[in-house]
C-alpha cells in the first residue's frame, strides 16, 4: 500500500479581474507526516516563477469545508454550494483560491483510508525521532 496520496485539483485564483483564471494545483498527503497536507502550485502558476508549496493541518482542511477555520498563514472556509476557499498569507501578499469541495472531500476520504482521523499519532515513531535528534546533538 502506498504511503503517499497525490491528487490534482483545479484551483481558481481570485483576482481583481472578473474572470478567475484556473490554475493547476496538487494536494499531497504522506503517512510519514500524518497530521499535515500540502498544496503545491507549479512554477508557471506563481508570480515568482518557482513551485510554491504550502503545508498545513489536515484537520484545518477538513474543518474548513464546514465553517471558516484558521488564524495564521492558511485559512479555509466554505463558499457557496460546492466551493472551498483557501487563503495563503505571506509577507509578499495573499493568494486566494477556490477549489471544488467535492475534490477536497475525495482527497480527505483517501487520506482517511490511509490514516484515519484521530489515529495519526500511531504513525509516529517518537523513539526513533528522539534518537535521531540526540545523535545529531552529540
Tab-separated table of C-alpha atoms in Angstrom:
chain	number	residue	atom	x	y	z
A	1	UNK	CA	0.000	0.000	0.000
A	2	UNK	CA	1.260	3.449	-0.922
A	3	UNK	CA	2.147	5.830	1.875
A	4	UNK	CA	1.621	8.963	-0.244
A	5	UNK	CA	-1.541	10.349	-1.821
A	6	UNK	CA	-1.355	12.983	-4.557
A	7	UNK	CA	-4.458	14.434	-6.131
A	8	UNK	CA	-4.505	17.103	-8.822
A	9	UNK	CA	-7.154	19.766	-8.281
A	10	UNK	CA	-8.354	22.703	-10.333
A	11	UNK	CA	-7.922	25.911	-8.387
A	12	UNK	CA	-9.413	29.222	-9.427
A	13	UNK	CA	-7.323	32.196	-8.457
A	14	UNK	CA	-9.387	35.083	-7.102
A	15	UNK	CA	-8.084	38.255	-8.702
A	16	UNK	CA	-9.266	41.766	-9.496
A	17	UNK	CA	-10.311	40.631	-12.987
A	18	UNK	CA	-13.920	39.443	-13.356
A	19	UNK	CA	-12.861	36.011	-14.655
A	20	UNK	CA	-10.937	33.878	-12.227
A	21	UNK	CA	-8.160	32.040	-14.071
A	22	UNK	CA	-7.897	28.324	-13.478
A	23	UNK	CA	-4.542	27.075	-12.238
A	24	UNK	CA	-3.380	23.532	-11.611
A	25	UNK	CA	-2.560	22.525	-8.059
A	26	UNK	CA	-1.851	19.269	-6.277
A	27	UNK	CA	-2.929	18.124	-2.839
A	28	UNK	CA	-0.413	15.798	-1.132
A	29	UNK	CA	-0.611	13.587	1.932
A	30	UNK	CA	2.228	11.470	3.303
A	31	UNK	CA	1.599	8.912	6.040
A	32	UNK	CA	5.065	9.712	7.445
A	33	UNK	CA	3.773	13.225	8.296
A	34	UNK	CA	0.250	12.193	9.320
A	35	UNK	CA	-1.088	15.496	10.630
A	36	UNK	CA	-0.163	17.569	7.555
A	37	UNK	CA	-1.305	18.081	3.992
A	38	UNK	CA	0.472	20.071	1.308
A	39	UNK	CA	-0.892	22.068	-1.582
A	40	UNK	CA	1.558	22.686	-4.395
A	41	UNK	CA	1.295	25.199	-7.207
A	42	UNK	CA	3.590	24.705	-10.236
A	43	UNK	CA	6.095	27.383	-11.260
A	44	UNK	CA	4.073	28.767	-14.219
A	45	UNK	CA	1.145	29.483	-11.861
A	46	UNK	CA	3.153	31.616	-9.411
A	47	UNK	CA	4.331	35.212	-9.537
A	48	UNK	CA	7.885	34.180	-8.669
A	49	UNK	CA	8.077	31.549	-11.404
A	50	UNK	CA	9.031	28.810	-8.921
A	51	UNK	CA	6.986	25.966	-7.479
A	52	UNK	CA	5.235	27.013	-4.270
A	53	UNK	CA	4.186	24.522	-1.618
A	54	UNK	CA	2.058	25.280	1.440
A	55	UNK	CA	1.914	22.825	4.348
A	56	UNK	CA	-0.950	22.936	6.824
A	57	UNK	CA	-3.036	20.700	9.084
A	58	UNK	CA	-5.279	18.059	7.548
A	59	UNK	CA	-7.739	18.896	10.328
A	60	UNK	CA	-7.809	22.541	9.148
A	61	UNK	CA	-8.732	21.458	5.628
A	62	UNK	CA	-11.475	19.125	6.890
A	63	UNK	CA	-12.981	21.689	9.272
A	64	UNK	CA	-12.811	24.427	6.617
A	65	UNK	CA	-15.293	22.505	4.471
A	66	UNK	CA	-17.991	23.318	7.051
A	67	UNK	CA	-17.037	26.632	8.665
A	68	UNK	CA	-14.303	29.286	8.481
A	69	UNK	CA	-11.096	27.956	10.047
A	70	UNK	CA	-7.561	29.197	10.530
A	71	UNK	CA	-5.974	32.274	12.046
A	72	UNK	CA	-2.481	32.140	10.613
A	73	UNK	CA	-0.874	31.791	7.210
A	74	UNK	CA	-3.525	29.404	5.873
A	75	UNK	CA	-7.271	29.907	6.222
A	76	UNK	CA	-10.047	27.712	4.817
A	77	UNK	CA	-13.782	28.341	4.515
A	78	UNK	CA	-16.798	27.086	2.570
A	79	UNK	CA	-18.129	29.223	-0.259
A	80	UNK	CA	-21.459	28.560	-1.895
A	81	UNK	CA	-22.766	25.129	-2.716
A	82	UNK	CA	-19.601	23.293	-3.753
A	83	UNK	CA	-16.620	25.581	-3.366
A	84	UNK	CA	-13.978	25.828	-0.704
A	85	UNK	CA	-11.803	28.912	-0.344
A	86	UNK	CA	-8.174	28.620	0.697
A	87	UNK	CA	-6.286	31.771	1.636
A	88	UNK	CA	-2.497	31.709	1.733
A	89	UNK	CA	-0.957	34.671	3.584
A	90	UNK	CA	2.723	35.545	3.064
A	91	UNK	CA	4.812	38.698	3.519
A	92	UNK	CA	4.607	39.223	-0.265
A	93	UNK	CA	0.806	39.194	-0.224
A	94	UNK	CA	-2.223	36.957	-0.051
A	95	UNK	CA	-3.345	34.373	-2.592
A	96	UNK	CA	-6.987	33.305	-2.524
A	97	UNK	CA	-8.078	30.230	-4.473
A	98	UNK	CA	-11.372	28.398	-4.889
A	99	UNK	CA	-11.446	24.627	-5.296
A	100	UNK	CA	-14.365	22.254	-5.725
A	101	UNK	CA	-15.398	20.969	-2.303
A	102	UNK	CA	-16.062	17.561	-3.858
A	103	UNK	CA	-12.357	17.327	-4.800
A	104	UNK	CA	-11.342	18.237	-1.247
A	105	UNK	CA	-13.767	15.665	0.200
A	106	UNK	CA	-12.443	12.983	-2.168
A	107	UNK	CA	-8.867	13.796	-1.117
A	108	UNK	CA	-9.740	13.742	2.584
A	109	UNK	CA	-11.577	10.443	2.158
A	110	UNK	CA	-8.462	8.909	0.598
A	111	UNK	CA	-6.252	10.244	3.409
A	112	UNK	CA	-8.712	8.861	5.960
A	113	UNK	CA	-8.478	5.441	4.337
A	114	UNK	CA	-4.704	5.606	4.688
A	115	UNK	CA	-4.635	7.117	8.202
A	116	UNK	CA	-7.978	7.534	9.977
A	117	UNK	CA	-8.547	10.932	11.602
A	118	UNK	CA	-7.731	10.726	15.287
A	119	UNK	CA	-5.219	7.907	14.805
A	120	UNK	CA	-2.398	9.966	13.292
A	121	UNK	CA	-0.265	9.523	16.409
A	122	UNK	CA	0.014	5.788	15.683
A	123	UNK	CA	2.078	6.605	12.583
A	124	UNK	CA	4.768	8.388	14.589
A	125	UNK	CA	7.905	6.677	15.854
A	126	UNK	CA	8.830	9.072	18.641
A	127	UNK	CA	11.632	6.860	19.982
A	128	UNK	CA	13.321	6.808	16.581
A	129	UNK	CA	12.856	10.559	16.083
A	130	UNK	CA	14.251	11.314	19.537
A	131	UNK	CA	17.243	9.052	18.898
A	132	UNK	CA	17.911	10.934	15.632
A	133	UNK	CA	17.783	14.267	17.454
A	134	UNK	CA	20.115	13.040	20.166
A	135	UNK	CA	22.542	11.568	17.605
A	136	UNK	CA	22.798	14.951	15.899
A	137	UNK	CA	23.321	16.736	19.245
A	138	UNK	CA	26.480	14.829	20.151
